[in-house]
XYZ file of C-alpha atoms in Angstrom:
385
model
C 65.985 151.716 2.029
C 64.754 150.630 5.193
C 61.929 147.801 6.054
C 60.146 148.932 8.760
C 58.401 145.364 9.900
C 55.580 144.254 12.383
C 55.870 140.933 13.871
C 52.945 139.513 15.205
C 53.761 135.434 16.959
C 57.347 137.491 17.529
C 58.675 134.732 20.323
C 57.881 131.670 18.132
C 59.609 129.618 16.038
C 58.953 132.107 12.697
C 59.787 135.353 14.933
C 62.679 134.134 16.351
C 63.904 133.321 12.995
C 62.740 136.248 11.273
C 64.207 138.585 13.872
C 67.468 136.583 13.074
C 67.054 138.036 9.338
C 66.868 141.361 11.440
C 70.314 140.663 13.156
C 71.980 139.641 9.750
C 70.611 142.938 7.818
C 70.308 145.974 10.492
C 70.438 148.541 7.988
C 68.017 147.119 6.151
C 65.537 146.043 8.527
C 63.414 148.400 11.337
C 61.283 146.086 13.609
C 58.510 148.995 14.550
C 56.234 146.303 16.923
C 56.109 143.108 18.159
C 53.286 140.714 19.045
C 52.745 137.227 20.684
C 50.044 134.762 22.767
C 51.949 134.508 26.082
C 55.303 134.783 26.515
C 55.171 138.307 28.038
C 59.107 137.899 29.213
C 60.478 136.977 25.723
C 58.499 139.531 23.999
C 60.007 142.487 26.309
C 63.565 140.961 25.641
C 63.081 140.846 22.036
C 61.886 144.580 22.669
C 64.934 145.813 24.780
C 66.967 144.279 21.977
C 65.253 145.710 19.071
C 64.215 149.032 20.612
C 60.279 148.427 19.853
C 57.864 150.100 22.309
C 54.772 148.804 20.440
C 53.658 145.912 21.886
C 50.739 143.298 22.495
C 50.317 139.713 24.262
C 47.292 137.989 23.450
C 47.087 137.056 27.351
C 45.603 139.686 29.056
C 46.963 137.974 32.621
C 50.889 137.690 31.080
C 50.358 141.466 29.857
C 50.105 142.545 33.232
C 53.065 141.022 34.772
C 55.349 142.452 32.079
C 58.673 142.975 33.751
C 59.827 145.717 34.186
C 56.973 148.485 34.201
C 57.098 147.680 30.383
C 54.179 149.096 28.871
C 52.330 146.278 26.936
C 49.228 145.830 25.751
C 46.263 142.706 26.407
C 44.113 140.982 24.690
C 44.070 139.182 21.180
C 42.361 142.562 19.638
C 45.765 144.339 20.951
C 47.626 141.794 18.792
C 45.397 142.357 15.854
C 45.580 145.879 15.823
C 49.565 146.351 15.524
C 48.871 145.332 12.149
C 47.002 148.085 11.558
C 50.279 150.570 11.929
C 52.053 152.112 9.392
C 54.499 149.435 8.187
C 55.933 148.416 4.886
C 55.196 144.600 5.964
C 53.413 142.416 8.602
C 54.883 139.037 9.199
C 52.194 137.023 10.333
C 53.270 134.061 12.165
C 50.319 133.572 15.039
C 48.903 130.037 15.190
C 45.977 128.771 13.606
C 42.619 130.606 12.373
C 43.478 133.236 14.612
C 45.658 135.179 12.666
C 43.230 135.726 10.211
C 42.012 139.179 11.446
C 45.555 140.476 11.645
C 45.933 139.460 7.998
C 42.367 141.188 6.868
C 44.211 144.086 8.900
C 47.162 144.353 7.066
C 45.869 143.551 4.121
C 42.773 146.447 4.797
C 45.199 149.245 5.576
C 47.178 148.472 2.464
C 50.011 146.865 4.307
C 51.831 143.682 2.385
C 51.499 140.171 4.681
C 54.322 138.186 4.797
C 52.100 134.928 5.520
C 53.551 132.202 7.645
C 50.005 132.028 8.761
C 48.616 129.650 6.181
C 45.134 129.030 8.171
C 44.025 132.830 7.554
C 44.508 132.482 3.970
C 42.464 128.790 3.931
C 39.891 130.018 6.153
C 39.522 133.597 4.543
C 39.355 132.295 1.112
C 38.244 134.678 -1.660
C 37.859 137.285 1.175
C 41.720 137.427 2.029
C 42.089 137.191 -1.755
C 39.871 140.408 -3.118
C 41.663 142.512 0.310
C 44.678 141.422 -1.280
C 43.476 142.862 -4.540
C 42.338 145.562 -3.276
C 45.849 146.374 -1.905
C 47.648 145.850 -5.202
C 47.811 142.104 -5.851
C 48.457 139.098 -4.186
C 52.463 138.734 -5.933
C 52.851 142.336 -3.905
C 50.997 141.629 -0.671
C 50.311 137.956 -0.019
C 54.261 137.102 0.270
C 54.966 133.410 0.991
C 56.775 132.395 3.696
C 56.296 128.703 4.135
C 59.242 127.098 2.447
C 57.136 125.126 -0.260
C 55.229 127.955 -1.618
C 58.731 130.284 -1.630
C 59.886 127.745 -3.965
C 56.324 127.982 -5.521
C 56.808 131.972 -6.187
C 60.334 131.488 -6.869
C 60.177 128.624 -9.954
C 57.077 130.589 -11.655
C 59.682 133.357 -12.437
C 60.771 131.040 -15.000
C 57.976 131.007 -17.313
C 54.958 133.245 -17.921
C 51.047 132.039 -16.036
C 50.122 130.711 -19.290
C 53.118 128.365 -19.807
C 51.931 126.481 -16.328
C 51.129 122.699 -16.303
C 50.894 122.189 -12.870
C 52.392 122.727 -9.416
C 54.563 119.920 -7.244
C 54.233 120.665 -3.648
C 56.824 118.306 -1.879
C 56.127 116.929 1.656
C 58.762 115.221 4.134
C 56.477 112.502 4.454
C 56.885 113.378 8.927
C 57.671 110.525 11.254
C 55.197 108.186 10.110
C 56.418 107.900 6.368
C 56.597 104.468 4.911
C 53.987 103.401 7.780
C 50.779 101.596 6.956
C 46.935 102.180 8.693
C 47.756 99.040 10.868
C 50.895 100.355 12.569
C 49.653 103.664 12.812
C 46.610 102.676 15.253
C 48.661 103.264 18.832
C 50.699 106.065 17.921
C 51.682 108.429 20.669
C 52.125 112.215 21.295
C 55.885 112.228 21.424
C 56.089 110.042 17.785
C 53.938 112.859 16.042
C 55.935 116.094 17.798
C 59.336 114.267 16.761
C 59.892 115.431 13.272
C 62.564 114.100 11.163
C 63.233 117.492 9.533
C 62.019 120.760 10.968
C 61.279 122.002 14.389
C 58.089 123.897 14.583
C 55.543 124.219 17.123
C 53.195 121.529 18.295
C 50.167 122.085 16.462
C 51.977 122.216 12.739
C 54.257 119.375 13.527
C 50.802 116.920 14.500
C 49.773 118.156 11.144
C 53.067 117.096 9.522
C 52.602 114.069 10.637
C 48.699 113.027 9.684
C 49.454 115.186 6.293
C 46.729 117.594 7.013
C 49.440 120.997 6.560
C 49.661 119.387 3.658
C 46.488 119.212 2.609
C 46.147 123.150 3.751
C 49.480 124.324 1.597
C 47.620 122.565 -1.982
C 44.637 124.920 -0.688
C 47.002 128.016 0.286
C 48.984 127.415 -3.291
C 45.503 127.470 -5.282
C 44.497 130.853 -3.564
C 47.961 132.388 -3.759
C 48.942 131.506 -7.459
C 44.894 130.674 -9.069
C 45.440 127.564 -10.217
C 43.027 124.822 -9.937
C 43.166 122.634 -7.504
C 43.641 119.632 -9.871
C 46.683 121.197 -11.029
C 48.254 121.406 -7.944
C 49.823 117.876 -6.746
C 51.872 116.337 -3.629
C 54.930 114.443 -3.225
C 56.531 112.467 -0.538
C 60.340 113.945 -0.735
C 61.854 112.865 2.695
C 64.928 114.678 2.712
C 63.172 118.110 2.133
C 66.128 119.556 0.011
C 63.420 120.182 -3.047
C 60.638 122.272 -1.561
C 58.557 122.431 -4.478
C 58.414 122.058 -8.244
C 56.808 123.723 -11.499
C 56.154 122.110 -14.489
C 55.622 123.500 -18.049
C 53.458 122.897 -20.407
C 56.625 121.840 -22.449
C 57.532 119.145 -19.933
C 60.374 121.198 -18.476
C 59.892 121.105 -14.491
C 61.937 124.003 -12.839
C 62.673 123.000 -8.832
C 64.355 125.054 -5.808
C 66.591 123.159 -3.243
C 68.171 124.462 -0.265
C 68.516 122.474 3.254
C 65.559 122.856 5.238
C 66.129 126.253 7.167
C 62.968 128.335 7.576
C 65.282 131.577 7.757
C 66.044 131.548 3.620
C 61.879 131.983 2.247
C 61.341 134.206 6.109
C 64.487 136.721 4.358
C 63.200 136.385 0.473
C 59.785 137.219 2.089
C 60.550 140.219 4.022
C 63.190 141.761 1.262
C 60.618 140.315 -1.662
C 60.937 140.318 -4.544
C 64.926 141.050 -4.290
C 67.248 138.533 -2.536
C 69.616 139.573 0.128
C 73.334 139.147 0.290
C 73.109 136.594 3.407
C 72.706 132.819 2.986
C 72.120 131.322 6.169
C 72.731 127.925 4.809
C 73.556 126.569 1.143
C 73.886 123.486 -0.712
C 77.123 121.435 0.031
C 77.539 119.809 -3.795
C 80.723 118.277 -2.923
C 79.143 116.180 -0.764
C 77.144 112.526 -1.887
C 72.994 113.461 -2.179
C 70.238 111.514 -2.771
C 67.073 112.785 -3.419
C 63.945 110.740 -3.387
C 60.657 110.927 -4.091
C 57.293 108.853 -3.168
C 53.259 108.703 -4.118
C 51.203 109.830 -0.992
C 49.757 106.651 0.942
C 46.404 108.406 0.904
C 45.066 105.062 2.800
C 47.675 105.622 5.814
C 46.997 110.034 6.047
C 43.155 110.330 4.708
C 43.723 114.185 6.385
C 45.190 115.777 3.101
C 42.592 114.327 0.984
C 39.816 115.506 3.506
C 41.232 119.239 3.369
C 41.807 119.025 -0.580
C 38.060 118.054 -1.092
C 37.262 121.344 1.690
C 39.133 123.405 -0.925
C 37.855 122.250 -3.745
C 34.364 122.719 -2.178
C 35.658 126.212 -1.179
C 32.440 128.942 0.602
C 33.452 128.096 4.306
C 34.071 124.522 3.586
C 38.291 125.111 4.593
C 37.061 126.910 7.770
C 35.255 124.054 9.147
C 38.081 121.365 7.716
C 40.524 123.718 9.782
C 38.618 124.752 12.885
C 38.062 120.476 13.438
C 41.558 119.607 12.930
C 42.499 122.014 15.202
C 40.215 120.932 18.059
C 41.207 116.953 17.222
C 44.964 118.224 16.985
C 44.580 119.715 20.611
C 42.519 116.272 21.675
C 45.242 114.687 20.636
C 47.872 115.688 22.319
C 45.466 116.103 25.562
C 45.765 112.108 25.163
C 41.651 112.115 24.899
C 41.661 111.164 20.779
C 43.574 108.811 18.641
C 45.846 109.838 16.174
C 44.037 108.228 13.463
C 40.386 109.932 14.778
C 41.827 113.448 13.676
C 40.716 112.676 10.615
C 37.240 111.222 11.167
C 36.736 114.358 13.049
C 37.323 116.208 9.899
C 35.381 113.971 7.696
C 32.581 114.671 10.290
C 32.768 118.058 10.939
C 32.175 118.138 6.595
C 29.411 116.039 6.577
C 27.654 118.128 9.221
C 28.447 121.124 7.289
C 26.864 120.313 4.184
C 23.512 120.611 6.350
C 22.952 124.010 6.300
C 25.295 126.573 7.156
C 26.260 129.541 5.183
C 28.611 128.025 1.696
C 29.457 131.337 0.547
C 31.006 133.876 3.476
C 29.485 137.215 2.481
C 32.024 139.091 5.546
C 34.913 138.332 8.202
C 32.122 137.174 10.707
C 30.631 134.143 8.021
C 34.138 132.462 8.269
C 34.259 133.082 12.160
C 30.672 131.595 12.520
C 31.790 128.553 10.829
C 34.705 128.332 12.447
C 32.915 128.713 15.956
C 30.196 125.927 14.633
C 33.024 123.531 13.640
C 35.170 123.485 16.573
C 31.984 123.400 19.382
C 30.608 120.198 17.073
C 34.271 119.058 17.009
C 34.430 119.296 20.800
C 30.867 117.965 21.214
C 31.515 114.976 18.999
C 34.812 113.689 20.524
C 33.445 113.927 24.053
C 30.428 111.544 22.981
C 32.990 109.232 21.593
């Protein structure tokens, strides 16, 4: 049986690693169109390589200097709409609240998402949830692809929804574990983007380091699995070996552990819900381990707290938390906000919220208002600072 696969953020760091799934299983795999922002040249290699002739760049600009004559078409509507083909999965891996569209897509022409998009599932809510539904159920089309909620999916095969206590959702603690408010005050750029584990892009690495991703993977494991969000808890485990953790109602908590390689939940998402014959990395048990595990400093990263309280609020609450972090993120590393200010831009962009503005998105365009409001008062509010 072949897969026949859009991939939509195709020359970033899930593409790249989901096209080397591709590689390690041709017979199994069929890449039918590729997507990305910019990078017109690496999308048309990855294209020559894979033999896809469907193919979009957010850019309008880059999609006119494709090399080559290559036929490729602008414009972030371009990008949304190759999820729209006939395909037996979209992997989703464009940046930010931006991919939400291509997931409503999918998800609208009865196509499974393989989500390494987490913000269009926070900021879509209940609406990315009943399209899901509608499709045949979020276990069929809303398949994980961050590594903690792959565990997630992965240790609930073990026991029945009933037999659920709670859900552990391990964080690496990023390069500012172990550091108090005090020394976090000056903290550059380059000290947030260097992660001690994995390599991502910029704007999910900042958020690995102020703990707001994870505040937005407790939100994305409530909507994916409907659990409460009380019953879904955080824990500092630095050597990211254990990427999550259930627990029974009998005490019994079932964990997964691999080394941190994004390529193992990218393949169990795209051949879900069998496992293919290719590890890409493993365990070494014959070597000395140590695996640790730590309380959140909630004092030090007030971010994941701020985006749990957004999702336990839910309506368009997780919009707004998202669209400000995002702006404050890209302040950031602009060198115009402090590290510690992304989250009293969140905090702030919640308060103003609560003044007015539609709780309960009735459509696609509610969560894209609110996302619009948040990140113009975002913008607004750092340059008065």
């Amino acid at each position: 049986m072949t897969t026949r696969l859009v991939i939509l953020g195709s020359t970033g760091s899930i593409g790249t690693q989901a096209l080397d799934v591709v590689r390690a299983h041709p017979e199994r795999f069929e890449v039918v169109a590729l997507g990305t922002g910019q990078d017109v040249d690496g999308l048309v290699a990855q294209a020559e390589e894979f033999g896809v002739d469907r193919l979009a760049v957010a850019d309008p600009d880059a999609a006119a200097s494709a090399p080559g004559g290559r036929a490729v078409a602008g414009g972030a509507a371009a990008v949304e709409e190759l999820a729209a083909i006939e395909a037996d999965v979209v992997l989703n891996g464009i940046d930010g609240a931006a991919g939400l569209v291509a997931t409503m897509t999918a998800l609208e022409a009865g196509t499974p998402v393989a989500l390494a998009n987490k913000e269009s599932l926070i900021v879509g809510g209940d609406l990315v949830v009943a399209a899901a539904d509608r499709a045949g159920g979020r276990a069929t089309h809303l398949l994980p692809v961050d590594s903690e909620h792959s565990a997630l999916a992965q240790c609930l095969r073990a026991g029945t929804p009933r037999e659920v206590a709670r859900l552990v959702v391990t964080a690496s603690g990023g390069p500012f574990r172990g550091r108090r408010r005090d020394d976090l005050r000056d903290v550059t750029a380059a000290e947030a983007l260097d992660h001690p584990t994995w390599s991502m892009g910029p704007l999910i690495t900042v958020n690995s380091s102020t703990l707001a991703n994870k505040g937005l993977e407790l939100v994305e494991a409530h909507l994916l699995f409907d659990l409460p969000m009380e019953r879904i808890e955080p824990v500092v485990h630095p050597q990211s070996i254990v990427h999550s953790m259930v627990e029974f109602v009998d005490g019994s908590t079932i964990a997964q552990l691999s080394p941190p390689d994004m390529r193992l939940p990218i393949q169990l998402a795209l051949g879900w819900p069998e496992r293919l014959d290719r590890a890409f990395v493993a365990m070494d048990w014959t070597s000395a381990t140590s695996l640790d595990f730590e309380p959140v400093d909630h004092d030090a990263f007030p971010a994941l707290g701020l985006v749990v309280e957004a999702g336990r609020l839910g309506g368009t609450h997780p919009a707004v938390a998202n669209a400000a972090n995002e702006v404050a993120v890209e302040a950031f590393l602009d060198d115009r906000l402090a590290w510690l200010d992304i989250a009293t831009a969140i905090a702030d962009a919640l308060e103003a919220h609560a003044g007015g503005h539609t709780p309960a998105p009735r459509d696609v365009d509610d969560v894209l208002d609110a996302d619009r409001w948040a990140r113009a008062h975002t913008r607004r509010a750092i340059a008065a600072r």
